Amino acid sequence: MIKVFLVEDEYAIREGIKKSVDWESDGFELVGEAGDGEVAFPKIMKTKPDILITDIRMPFMDGLELSGLVKKELPNIKIVVLSGFDDFNYAKKAISIGVEEYILKPVSGESLMTELKRIAEDIKVQRQEEEVRTRYIKDREEIRILEQQKFLHDVIGGKLSVQESVNLGKKLEIEITAAFYSAVLMQVFPKSGGTVELDEYSAVKEEIYIKIKDMFSDVGDVYLYEQVGDVLCFLNTLDSPEEMESKIKMGIDNIAGVMKDYPDMKYFISVGKPVERIRDMNISYSDASKKFAERYMYDDSFVFYGDEEDTKGSKEDVIAERNSTADKIDVLDIKSIDVSMISKRTIYNFMKHGTISEIDDLVEEFFASMGKEAVESVMLRQYVLVEALLSAVSLMESIGLSRDDISEKLGELTDPVRYNESVDTAKGYVRRLLTVMLEYRNKLSDQRYSDIIEKAQDYIRENYQNDDMSLQTVSSHVNVSSNHFSAIFRKETGSTFIDYLTNVRMEKAKDMLVTTSMKTSDVGFEVGYRDPHYFSYIFKKTQGMSPKEYRRLKREL
């Protein structure tokens, strides 16, 4: 229905207009009426009609003044002015305001309806165009999210100047200007011995992250994005250190509330120190990252606040275990060792989930956690090196490698004892071993990603006709979180998911336009666009011409 509001000061004329038109049968709804502009204006603001019919000469507020006010508040409204005066100056002023039609009285119901129907067609076209634009923006949401993630990544990494940060932030609807900034990192893992299996972890993690993202979506001074590697990064922008501390604590409490629903999952949070300049955001991020590397040393949830720690778990047990086990270690044969002989909690977890950029922080924090006297113990250092080796062996075995293959891949690193001359050589050994393992793990992940992307591309090519195909449906098909899938799809293909899907559909559409005589609307339906207007819009947006123009051009060649 097209909503209409009528303003006429003469009651008889107003009633005549109302009764001379069969509103509903012609697709219109009369949503209100008034005798002058002053009374009409608030009613118009409440009912928000599509068309305003108003007399030009009225007491208190005339039709032109009313039209000006309404047009300012409702720029898309169509206005029809009725006048008993054939006055060029009135008509000229009406046109300058943006009045759709200027009609002289008396006006019959038939002639008025003719004009209303013409205007209604224009409104319907505008609605279709607006719906098309809205759907296009929605379909491109993936790209907007990726752009926001890259922006936040670059801001936090100190890669943008202040001017670039402010300008690009406004473009992406991120208000970056504040007195203080702080980076906060978060990640979730399954608890050891819990009921969450490794193949379920991705789905559970995404469910948790969606809840957390939704929780912060309306918080104007906190922006977050998910880094590759399943780490949530929060950028806090506030006006004082006290407000920053209070807001971050409230956020952590809210996250803890979410995590109560997942007793078999543990979470880690690290808070970077506040800084006063955008360009120093990388300092806050580095501060958070350094402490965050310690998360692999804990069996339960843990929150880091710089030098202060708010813990729900303890690493004292880990250190005690190392001390008690150190005297049991002897020279090991890589092909016969029992990988269950000691706990591989810290280094094994890091090999599974850590990143190469975290290695230095992990090694330093790992050795520092044992204390100066413990680190200087040859026996305990030997324990640490063997723990690292056993972690590597266990992880490689879990992905199907034989002991011979493991020995070959690790080379001289299979003899950890020879690297135990000093604290520095021990640290060097752990760094080298972690680097080798993470590079190997990443290589396998890249191969797995290639398989995932190939599977996704096959699925898209086989199902592109489905109008409801989305990033979520495809990522679910390949069993990867939508955020992670979006990132690896762009990395592997150089294209976003929506651009790839659109390209597949356009290539199919172009072929059908040239080789068949199908209507363009039917072609659009066949390639996944149920709305012919949207198909034409996307085709012209991507190909530079309408489907009909493309067909004519190709057939003329």
Coordinates of C-alpha atoms in Angstrom, one line a residue:
M1 CA 0.0 0.0 0.0
I2 CA 1.0 3.6 -0.8
K3 CA 0.3 5.8 2.2
V4 CA -1.3 9.2 1.5
F5 CA -1.9 12.2 3.8
L6 CA -4.4 14.9 2.9
V7 CA -4.3 18.6 4.1
E8 CA -7.1 20.9 3.0
D9 CA -8.6 23.8 5.1
E10 CA -12.0 23.7 3.4
Y11 CA -13.9 20.8 5.0
A12 CA -16.3 20.3 2.1
I13 CA -13.4 20.0 -0.4
R14 CA -11.5 17.7 1.9
E15 CA -14.5 15.4 2.3
G16 CA -15.2 15.6 -1.5
I17 CA -11.6 14.4 -2.3
K18 CA -11.8 11.6 0.3
K19 CA -15.1 10.3 -1.1
S20 CA -14.3 10.7 -4.8
V21 CA -11.4 8.2 -4.6
D22 CA -11.6 4.5 -3.9
W23 CA -8.3 4.5 -2.0
E24 CA -7.8 0.8 -1.1
S25 CA -8.9 -0.7 -4.4
D26 CA -6.4 1.4 -6.2
G27 CA -3.5 0.4 -3.8
F28 CA -3.6 3.5 -1.5
E29 CA -4.2 4.0 2.2
L30 CA -5.3 7.4 3.5
V31 CA -3.4 7.5 6.8
G32 CA -4.4 11.0 8.0
E33 CA -5.9 14.4 7.3
A34 CA -5.8 17.9 8.7
G35 CA -7.2 21.4 8.1
D36 CA -3.9 23.3 8.2
G37 CA -0.2 22.8 8.0
E38 CA 0.5 23.4 11.7
V39 CA -1.8 20.6 12.8
A40 CA -0.7 18.4 9.9
F41 CA 3.0 18.5 10.5
P42 CA 3.3 16.4 13.7
K43 CA 0.8 13.9 12.3
I44 CA 2.8 13.6 9.1
M45 CA 6.0 13.0 11.1
K46 CA 4.2 10.2 13.0
T47 CA 2.5 8.4 10.0
K48 CA 5.3 9.0 7.5
P49 CA 3.2 8.9 4.3
D50 CA 4.6 8.3 0.8
I51 CA 2.5 11.0 -0.7
L52 CA 1.3 14.3 0.7
I53 CA -1.6 16.1 -0.9
T54 CA -1.9 19.7 0.4
D55 CA -3.8 22.9 -0.4
I56 CA -1.6 25.8 -1.1
R57 CA -3.5 28.5 0.7
M58 CA -4.3 27.7 4.4
P59 CA -4.4 29.6 7.7
F60 CA -1.5 29.3 10.3
M61 CA 0.8 27.4 7.9
D62 CA 0.3 27.3 4.2
G63 CA 1.0 24.4 1.9
L64 CA 4.3 25.6 0.6
E65 CA 5.7 26.2 4.1
L66 CA 4.4 22.8 5.2
S67 CA 6.0 21.2 2.0
G68 CA 9.3 22.8 2.8
L69 CA 9.3 21.5 6.4
V70 CA 8.1 18.0 5.4
K71 CA 10.6 17.7 2.5
K72 CA 13.5 18.5 4.9
E73 CA 12.5 15.7 7.3
L74 CA 11.2 13.2 4.8
P75 CA 13.2 13.8 1.6
N76 CA 11.7 10.9 -0.3
I77 CA 8.1 12.0 0.2
K78 CA 6.1 12.9 -2.9
I79 CA 4.1 16.1 -2.6
V80 CA 1.0 17.1 -4.7
V81 CA 0.0 20.8 -4.3
L82 CA -3.6 21.8 -4.9
S83 CA -4.3 25.5 -5.8
G84 CA -7.2 27.6 -6.8
F85 CA -4.8 30.2 -8.2
D86 CA -3.1 29.8 -11.6
D87 CA -0.1 31.7 -10.3
F88 CA 3.3 31.2 -11.9
N89 CA 5.2 32.4 -8.8
Y90 CA 3.5 29.7 -6.6
A91 CA 4.3 27.0 -9.2
K92 CA 7.9 28.2 -9.4
K93 CA 8.3 28.1 -5.6
A94 CA 6.7 24.7 -5.4
I95 CA 9.1 23.3 -7.9
S96 CA 12.1 24.8 -6.0
I97 CA 10.9 23.0 -2.8
G98 CA 10.7 19.7 -4.7
V99 CA 6.9 19.4 -5.1
E100 CA 6.0 16.4 -7.4
E101 CA 2.9 17.9 -9.0
Y102 CA 1.1 21.2 -9.0
I103 CA -2.7 20.8 -9.8
L104 CA -5.3 23.6 -10.2
K105 CA -8.6 23.3 -8.5
P106 CA -11.2 22.1 -8.9
V107 CA -9.8 18.6 -9.3
S108 CA -11.9 15.5 -10.0
G109 CA -11.3 12.2 -8.3
E110 CA -10.4 10.6 -11.6
S111 CA -7.8 13.1 -12.6
L112 CA -6.3 13.1 -9.0
M113 CA -6.1 9.3 -9.1
T114 CA -4.4 9.4 -12.5
E115 CA -1.7 11.6 -11.0
L116 CA -1.4 9.5 -7.8
K117 CA -1.0 6.3 -9.9
R118 CA 1.8 7.9 -11.9
I119 CA 3.5 8.9 -8.7
A120 CA 2.9 5.5 -7.1
E121 CA 4.8 3.8 -10.0
D122 CA 7.7 6.1 -9.4
I123 CA 7.6 5.2 -5.7
K124 CA 7.6 1.5 -6.5
V125 CA 10.6 1.9 -8.7
Q126 CA 12.4 3.8 -6.0
R127 CA 11.5 1.1 -3.5
Q128 CA 12.9 -1.6 -5.8
E129 CA 16.1 0.3 -6.3
E130 CA 16.4 0.8 -2.5
E131 CA 15.8 -2.9 -1.9
V132 CA 18.4 -3.7 -4.5
R133 CA 21.0 -1.3 -2.9
T134 CA 20.2 -2.7 0.6
R135 CA 20.7 -6.3 -0.6
Y136 CA 23.9 -5.3 -2.4
I137 CA 25.2 -3.7 0.8
K138 CA 24.2 -6.8 2.8
D139 CA 25.9 -9.2 0.3
R140 CA 29.1 -7.0 0.5
E141 CA 29.1 -7.2 4.3
E142 CA 31.9 -9.7 4.2
I143 CA 34.1 -7.2 2.4
R144 CA 33.3 -4.5 4.9
I145 CA 34.1 -6.8 7.8
L146 CA 37.4 -7.7 6.2
E147 CA 38.2 -4.1 5.6
Q148 CA 37.4 -3.3 9.3
Q149 CA 39.6 -6.2 10.4
K150 CA 42.5 -5.0 8.3
F151 CA 42.1 -1.5 9.6
L152 CA 42.1 -2.5 13.2
H153 CA 45.1 -4.8 12.6
D154 CA 47.0 -2.0 11.0
V155 CA 46.1 0.5 13.7
I156 CA 47.1 -1.9 16.5
G157 CA 50.3 -2.8 14.6
G158 CA 51.2 0.9 14.3
K159 CA 51.1 0.8 10.5
L160 CA 49.0 3.9 10.0
S161 CA 49.6 7.6 10.7
V162 CA 47.2 9.5 12.9
Q163 CA 45.6 11.1 9.9
E164 CA 45.2 7.8 8.1
S165 CA 43.7 6.2 11.1
V166 CA 41.1 9.0 11.6
N167 CA 40.1 9.3 8.0
L168 CA 39.9 5.5 7.2
G169 CA 38.2 4.9 10.6
K170 CA 35.4 7.4 9.7
K171 CA 35.0 5.7 6.3
L172 CA 34.6 2.3 8.0
E173 CA 32.3 3.7 10.8
I174 CA 35.0 3.3 13.5
E175 CA 35.5 6.3 15.7
I176 CA 39.2 6.0 16.6
T177 CA 39.8 9.3 18.3
A178 CA 40.2 9.0 22.1
A179 CA 42.5 10.1 25.0
F180 CA 43.7 6.6 25.8
Y181 CA 44.0 3.3 24.0
S182 CA 44.5 -0.3 25.1
A183 CA 44.8 -3.7 23.3
V184 CA 43.3 -6.8 24.9
L185 CA 43.7 -10.3 23.6
M186 CA 41.6 -13.4 24.2
Q187 CA 41.5 -17.0 23.1
V188 CA 39.6 -20.2 24.1
F189 CA 40.8 -23.8 24.1
P190 CA 39.3 -27.1 25.1
K191 CA 40.3 -28.2 28.7
S192 CA 42.5 -31.3 29.0
G193 CA 40.3 -34.2 29.8
G194 CA 37.1 -32.3 28.9
T195 CA 34.3 -33.5 26.6
V196 CA 35.0 -31.2 23.7
E197 CA 36.8 -33.2 21.0
L198 CA 39.2 -31.5 18.7
D199 CA 36.9 -31.8 15.7
E200 CA 34.2 -30.0 17.8
Y201 CA 36.5 -27.2 18.9
S202 CA 36.0 -25.1 15.8
A203 CA 32.2 -25.1 16.1
V204 CA 32.2 -24.5 19.9
K205 CA 34.8 -21.7 19.6
E206 CA 32.8 -19.9 16.9
E207 CA 29.6 -20.2 19.0
I208 CA 31.5 -18.5 21.9
Y209 CA 33.1 -15.9 19.7
I210 CA 29.7 -15.0 18.1
K211 CA 28.2 -14.4 21.6
I212 CA 31.2 -12.2 22.6
K213 CA 31.1 -10.2 19.4
D214 CA 27.3 -9.7 19.8
M215 CA 27.9 -8.6 23.4
F216 CA 30.4 -5.9 22.3
S217 CA 28.6 -4.9 19.0
D218 CA 26.8 -1.9 20.5
V219 CA 29.7 -0.8 22.7
G220 CA 30.9 2.3 20.9
D221 CA 34.4 2.5 22.5
V222 CA 35.4 -1.1 22.0
Y223 CA 36.2 -2.6 18.6
L224 CA 37.2 -6.2 18.1
Y225 CA 38.3 -8.4 15.3
E226 CA 39.4 -12.1 15.0
Q227 CA 43.0 -12.6 14.0
V228 CA 44.0 -15.6 12.0
G229 CA 44.9 -18.1 14.7
D230 CA 41.6 -17.9 16.5
V231 CA 42.7 -14.9 18.7
L232 CA 40.2 -12.1 19.5
C233 CA 41.7 -8.7 19.6
F234 CA 40.0 -5.8 21.3
L235 CA 40.8 -2.2 20.7
N236 CA 39.6 0.0 23.7
T237 CA 39.3 3.7 23.1
L238 CA 38.4 5.7 26.3
D239 CA 39.0 9.1 27.8
S240 CA 40.8 8.3 31.1
P241 CA 42.9 5.4 32.6
E242 CA 40.2 5.0 35.3
E243 CA 37.4 4.6 32.8
M244 CA 39.7 2.3 30.8
E245 CA 40.3 0.0 33.8
S246 CA 36.6 0.0 34.7
K247 CA 35.4 -0.8 31.2
I248 CA 37.9 -3.5 30.6
K249 CA 37.1 -5.2 33.9
M250 CA 33.4 -5.0 33.1
G251 CA 34.2 -6.6 29.7
I252 CA 36.2 -9.4 31.3
D253 CA 33.4 -10.1 33.8
N254 CA 30.9 -10.3 30.9
I255 CA 33.1 -12.7 29.1
A256 CA 33.5 -14.8 32.2
G257 CA 29.7 -14.9 32.3
V258 CA 29.6 -16.3 28.8
M259 CA 32.2 -18.9 29.6
K260 CA 30.2 -20.3 32.5
D261 CA 28.0 -22.0 29.9
Y262 CA 31.1 -23.8 28.6
P263 CA 32.7 -25.7 31.6
D264 CA 34.9 -27.8 29.3
M265 CA 36.5 -24.8 27.7
K266 CA 39.2 -22.5 29.2
Y267 CA 39.9 -18.9 28.2
F268 CA 42.8 -16.6 28.4
I269 CA 42.8 -12.8 28.4
S270 CA 45.8 -10.4 28.3
V271 CA 45.4 -6.7 28.9
G272 CA 47.9 -4.3 27.3
K273 CA 48.9 -1.2 29.2
P274 CA 47.1 2.0 28.2
V275 CA 48.8 4.5 25.8
E276 CA 47.9 8.0 24.9
R277 CA 48.7 8.1 21.2
I278 CA 47.2 6.1 18.3
R279 CA 50.7 5.6 16.9
D280 CA 51.7 3.9 20.2
M281 CA 49.0 1.2 20.0
N282 CA 51.6 -1.3 18.9
I283 CA 53.2 -0.8 22.4
S284 CA 50.0 -1.7 24.1
Y285 CA 49.6 -4.7 21.8
S286 CA 53.2 -5.9 22.3
D287 CA 52.7 -5.6 26.1
A288 CA 49.5 -7.8 25.9
S289 CA 51.2 -10.3 23.5
K290 CA 54.2 -10.8 25.7
K291 CA 52.2 -12.0 28.7
F292 CA 49.7 -13.7 26.4
A293 CA 52.4 -16.2 25.3
E294 CA 52.2 -17.7 28.9
R295 CA 48.7 -19.0 28.2
Y296 CA 50.2 -22.4 27.1
M297 CA 51.5 -22.9 30.7
Y298 CA 48.1 -23.1 32.3
D299 CA 45.5 -25.8 32.6
D300 CA 42.7 -23.4 33.5
S301 CA 41.4 -20.0 32.6
F302 CA 43.8 -17.2 33.2
V303 CA 43.8 -13.4 33.0
F304 CA 47.0 -11.3 32.6
Y305 CA 47.2 -7.6 33.7
G306 CA 50.8 -6.6 32.9
D307 CA 52.8 -7.4 35.9
E308 CA 49.7 -8.3 37.9
E309 CA 47.9 -11.6 37.4
D310 CA 44.3 -12.5 38.2
T311 CA 44.4 -16.2 38.0
K312 CA 42.0 -19.1 38.1
G313 CA 44.8 -21.7 37.7
S314 CA 48.4 -22.0 38.8
K315 CA 51.7 -22.9 37.2
E316 CA 53.4 -23.9 40.6
D317 CA 52.2 -27.4 40.0
V318 CA 53.9 -27.5 36.6
I319 CA 57.2 -26.3 38.1
A320 CA 57.0 -28.9 40.9
E321 CA 56.4 -31.6 38.4
R322 CA 59.4 -30.5 36.4
N323 CA 61.6 -30.6 39.5
S324 CA 60.4 -34.0 40.6
T325 CA 60.7 -35.5 37.1
A326 CA 64.1 -34.0 36.2
D327 CA 66.1 -36.6 38.0
K328 CA 64.4 -39.4 36.0
I329 CA 65.6 -38.3 32.6
D330 CA 68.4 -40.1 30.9
V331 CA 69.8 -40.0 27.3
L332 CA 66.9 -40.8 25.0
D333 CA 66.7 -42.9 21.8
I334 CA 64.2 -41.1 19.5
K335 CA 62.9 -44.4 18.1
S336 CA 62.1 -46.0 21.4
I337 CA 61.1 -43.2 23.8
D338 CA 57.8 -43.3 25.7
V339 CA 56.2 -39.9 24.9
S340 CA 53.8 -40.3 27.9
M341 CA 56.7 -40.4 30.4
I342 CA 56.3 -36.7 31.3
S343 CA 53.8 -33.9 30.9
K344 CA 54.0 -32.0 27.6
R345 CA 51.5 -29.4 28.7
T346 CA 53.1 -26.1 27.9
I347 CA 55.3 -26.8 24.8
Y348 CA 52.9 -29.3 23.3
N349 CA 50.0 -26.8 23.6
F350 CA 52.1 -24.1 22.0
M351 CA 53.1 -26.4 19.1
K352 CA 49.4 -27.0 18.5
H353 CA 48.1 -23.5 18.8
G354 CA 50.9 -21.0 18.9
T355 CA 52.4 -18.7 16.2
I356 CA 55.9 -18.2 15.1
S357 CA 55.8 -14.6 16.2
E358 CA 55.1 -15.7 19.8
I359 CA 58.2 -18.1 20.0
D360 CA 60.6 -15.6 21.6
D361 CA 58.0 -14.4 24.2
L362 CA 57.1 -18.0 25.0
V363 CA 60.6 -19.2 25.5
E364 CA 61.6 -16.2 27.7
E365 CA 58.4 -16.5 29.9
F366 CA 58.7 -20.3 30.0
F367 CA 62.2 -20.2 31.4
A368 CA 61.5 -17.2 33.6
S369 CA 58.5 -19.1 35.2
M370 CA 60.9 -21.6 36.7
G371 CA 62.9 -19.1 38.6
K372 CA 66.6 -18.2 38.4
E373 CA 67.9 -21.1 40.6
A374 CA 65.8 -23.7 38.7
V375 CA 67.0 -22.5 35.3
E376 CA 70.6 -22.7 36.3
S377 CA 70.1 -26.4 37.3
V378 CA 71.6 -28.6 34.5
M379 CA 69.2 -31.4 35.4
L380 CA 66.1 -29.2 35.1
R381 CA 67.3 -27.6 31.9
Q382 CA 67.8 -31.1 30.5
Y383 CA 64.2 -31.9 31.6
V384 CA 62.9 -28.9 29.7
L385 CA 64.8 -29.8 26.5
V386 CA 63.5 -33.4 26.6
E387 CA 60.0 -32.1 27.3
A388 CA 60.2 -30.0 24.2
L389 CA 61.5 -33.0 22.1
L390 CA 58.8 -35.3 23.5
S391 CA 56.1 -32.7 22.6
A392 CA 57.4 -32.6 19.0
V393 CA 57.4 -36.4 18.8
S394 CA 53.9 -36.7 20.2
L395 CA 52.5 -34.0 17.9
M396 CA 54.1 -35.6 14.8
E397 CA 52.8 -39.0 15.8
S398 CA 49.3 -37.6 16.2
I399 CA 49.3 -36.6 12.5
G400 CA 50.6 -40.0 11.3
L401 CA 54.4 -39.8 11.1
S402 CA 56.5 -42.8 11.9
R403 CA 59.5 -42.6 14.3
D404 CA 61.9 -42.9 11.4
D405 CA 60.2 -40.0 9.6
I406 CA 60.2 -37.9 12.8
S407 CA 63.9 -38.6 13.3
E408 CA 64.7 -37.6 9.8
K409 CA 62.6 -34.4 9.9
L410 CA 64.1 -33.2 13.3
G411 CA 67.7 -34.2 12.4
E412 CA 70.2 -33.1 15.0
L413 CA 67.4 -31.8 17.2
T414 CA 66.7 -35.4 18.3
D415 CA 69.7 -35.2 20.7
P416 CA 68.6 -32.4 23.1
V417 CA 71.2 -33.2 25.7
R418 CA 74.0 -31.7 23.6
Y419 CA 72.3 -28.3 23.8
N420 CA 72.4 -28.1 27.6
E421 CA 75.7 -26.3 28.1
S422 CA 74.1 -23.1 29.3
V423 CA 70.8 -21.3 29.7
D424 CA 71.3 -19.5 26.4
T425 CA 72.0 -22.7 24.5
A426 CA 69.0 -24.4 26.1
K427 CA 66.8 -21.5 25.0
G428 CA 68.3 -21.6 21.5
Y429 CA 67.4 -25.3 21.3
V430 CA 63.8 -24.7 22.3
R431 CA 63.5 -21.8 19.8
R432 CA 64.9 -23.9 17.0
L433 CA 62.7 -26.9 17.8
L434 CA 59.6 -24.7 18.0
T435 CA 60.4 -23.0 14.8
V436 CA 60.9 -26.3 12.9
M437 CA 57.6 -27.7 14.3
L438 CA 55.5 -24.6 13.7
E439 CA 56.8 -24.3 10.1
Y440 CA 56.0 -27.9 9.5
R441 CA 52.5 -27.5 11.2
N442 CA 51.8 -24.4 9.1
K443 CA 52.9 -26.2 5.9
L444 CA 50.4 -29.0 6.7
S445 CA 47.7 -26.3 7.6
D446 CA 48.3 -24.6 4.2
Q447 CA 47.8 -27.9 2.4
R448 CA 44.7 -28.5 4.5
Y449 CA 43.5 -25.0 3.6
S450 CA 44.1 -25.7 -0.1
D451 CA 41.9 -28.8 0.3
I452 CA 39.2 -26.8 2.1
I453 CA 39.2 -24.0 -0.5
E454 CA 39.0 -26.6 -3.3
K455 CA 36.1 -28.3 -1.6
A456 CA 34.4 -24.9 -1.1
Q457 CA 34.9 -23.9 -4.8
D458 CA 33.5 -27.3 -5.9
Y459 CA 30.5 -26.7 -3.7
I460 CA 30.0 -23.2 -5.1
R461 CA 30.2 -24.4 -8.7
E462 CA 27.7 -27.1 -8.0
N463 CA 25.2 -25.0 -6.1
Y464 CA 25.5 -21.5 -7.4
Q465 CA 21.9 -21.6 -8.4
N466 CA 20.7 -21.5 -4.8
D467 CA 19.6 -18.0 -3.9
D468 CA 20.3 -18.6 -0.2
M469 CA 23.9 -19.5 -0.7
S470 CA 26.0 -17.5 1.7
L471 CA 29.4 -17.4 3.4
Q472 CA 27.8 -19.2 6.4
T473 CA 26.4 -22.0 4.4
V474 CA 29.6 -22.7 2.5
S475 CA 31.9 -22.4 5.6
S476 CA 29.5 -24.8 7.4
H477 CA 29.8 -27.3 4.5
V478 CA 33.6 -27.3 4.9
N479 CA 33.4 -27.3 8.7
V480 CA 35.3 -24.1 9.3
S481 CA 34.2 -21.0 11.2
S482 CA 32.8 -18.3 8.8
N483 CA 35.3 -15.7 10.0
H484 CA 38.3 -18.1 9.5
F485 CA 36.9 -19.3 6.2
S486 CA 36.5 -15.8 4.9
A487 CA 40.2 -15.0 5.8
I488 CA 41.7 -18.2 4.3
F489 CA 39.5 -18.0 1.2
R490 CA 40.8 -14.5 0.4
K491 CA 44.4 -15.6 1.2
E492 CA 44.2 -18.7 -1.0
T493 CA 42.2 -17.3 -4.0
G494 CA 43.0 -13.6 -3.9
S495 CA 39.2 -13.0 -3.9
T496 CA 36.5 -12.6 -1.3
F497 CA 33.8 -15.3 -1.1
I498 CA 31.1 -13.0 -2.4
D499 CA 33.2 -11.8 -5.3
Y500 CA 34.0 -15.4 -6.3
L501 CA 30.4 -16.5 -6.1
T502 CA 29.3 -13.5 -8.1
N503 CA 31.9 -14.2 -10.7
V504 CA 30.8 -17.8 -11.1
R505 CA 27.2 -16.7 -11.5
M506 CA 28.0 -13.9 -14.0
E507 CA 30.1 -16.3 -16.2
K508 CA 27.1 -18.8 -16.3
A509 CA 24.7 -15.9 -17.0
K510 CA 26.8 -14.5 -19.8
D511 CA 27.0 -18.0 -21.4
M512 CA 23.2 -18.4 -21.2
L513 CA 22.5 -14.9 -22.6
V514 CA 24.6 -15.7 -25.7
T515 CA 23.6 -19.4 -26.3
T516 CA 19.9 -19.3 -25.4
S517 CA 16.8 -17.2 -26.0
M518 CA 15.7 -17.2 -22.4
K519 CA 14.4 -14.0 -20.9
T520 CA 16.9 -12.1 -18.9
S521 CA 14.8 -12.6 -15.7
D522 CA 14.8 -16.4 -16.3
V523 CA 18.6 -16.3 -16.8
G524 CA 18.9 -14.5 -13.5
F525 CA 16.7 -17.1 -11.8
E526 CA 18.8 -20.0 -13.2
V527 CA 22.0 -18.5 -11.8
G528 CA 20.7 -17.9 -8.3
Y529 CA 19.0 -14.5 -8.4
R530 CA 15.3 -14.8 -7.6
D531 CA 14.8 -11.0 -8.0
P532 CA 15.2 -10.0 -11.6
H533 CA 15.9 -6.4 -10.6
Y534 CA 18.8 -7.5 -8.4
F535 CA 20.2 -9.7 -11.2
S536 CA 20.2 -6.8 -13.6
Y537 CA 21.8 -4.5 -11.0
I538 CA 24.6 -6.9 -10.2
F539 CA 25.2 -7.7 -13.9
K540 CA 25.5 -4.0 -14.8
K541 CA 27.7 -3.4 -11.7
T542 CA 30.1 -6.2 -12.6
Q543 CA 30.0 -6.2 -16.4
G544 CA 29.5 -2.5 -17.1
M545 CA 26.2 -3.0 -19.1
S546 CA 22.8 -4.5 -18.7
P547 CA 22.1 -8.2 -19.6
K548 CA 20.1 -7.1 -22.6
E549 CA 22.9 -4.8 -23.8
Y550 CA 25.4 -7.7 -23.3
R551 CA 23.2 -10.1 -25.3
R552 CA 22.8 -7.6 -28.2
L553 CA 26.5 -6.7 -28.3
K554 CA 27.7 -10.3 -28.4
R555 CA 25.2 -11.3 -31.0
E556 CA 26.2 -8.5 -33.2
L557 CA 29.8 -9.7 -33.2

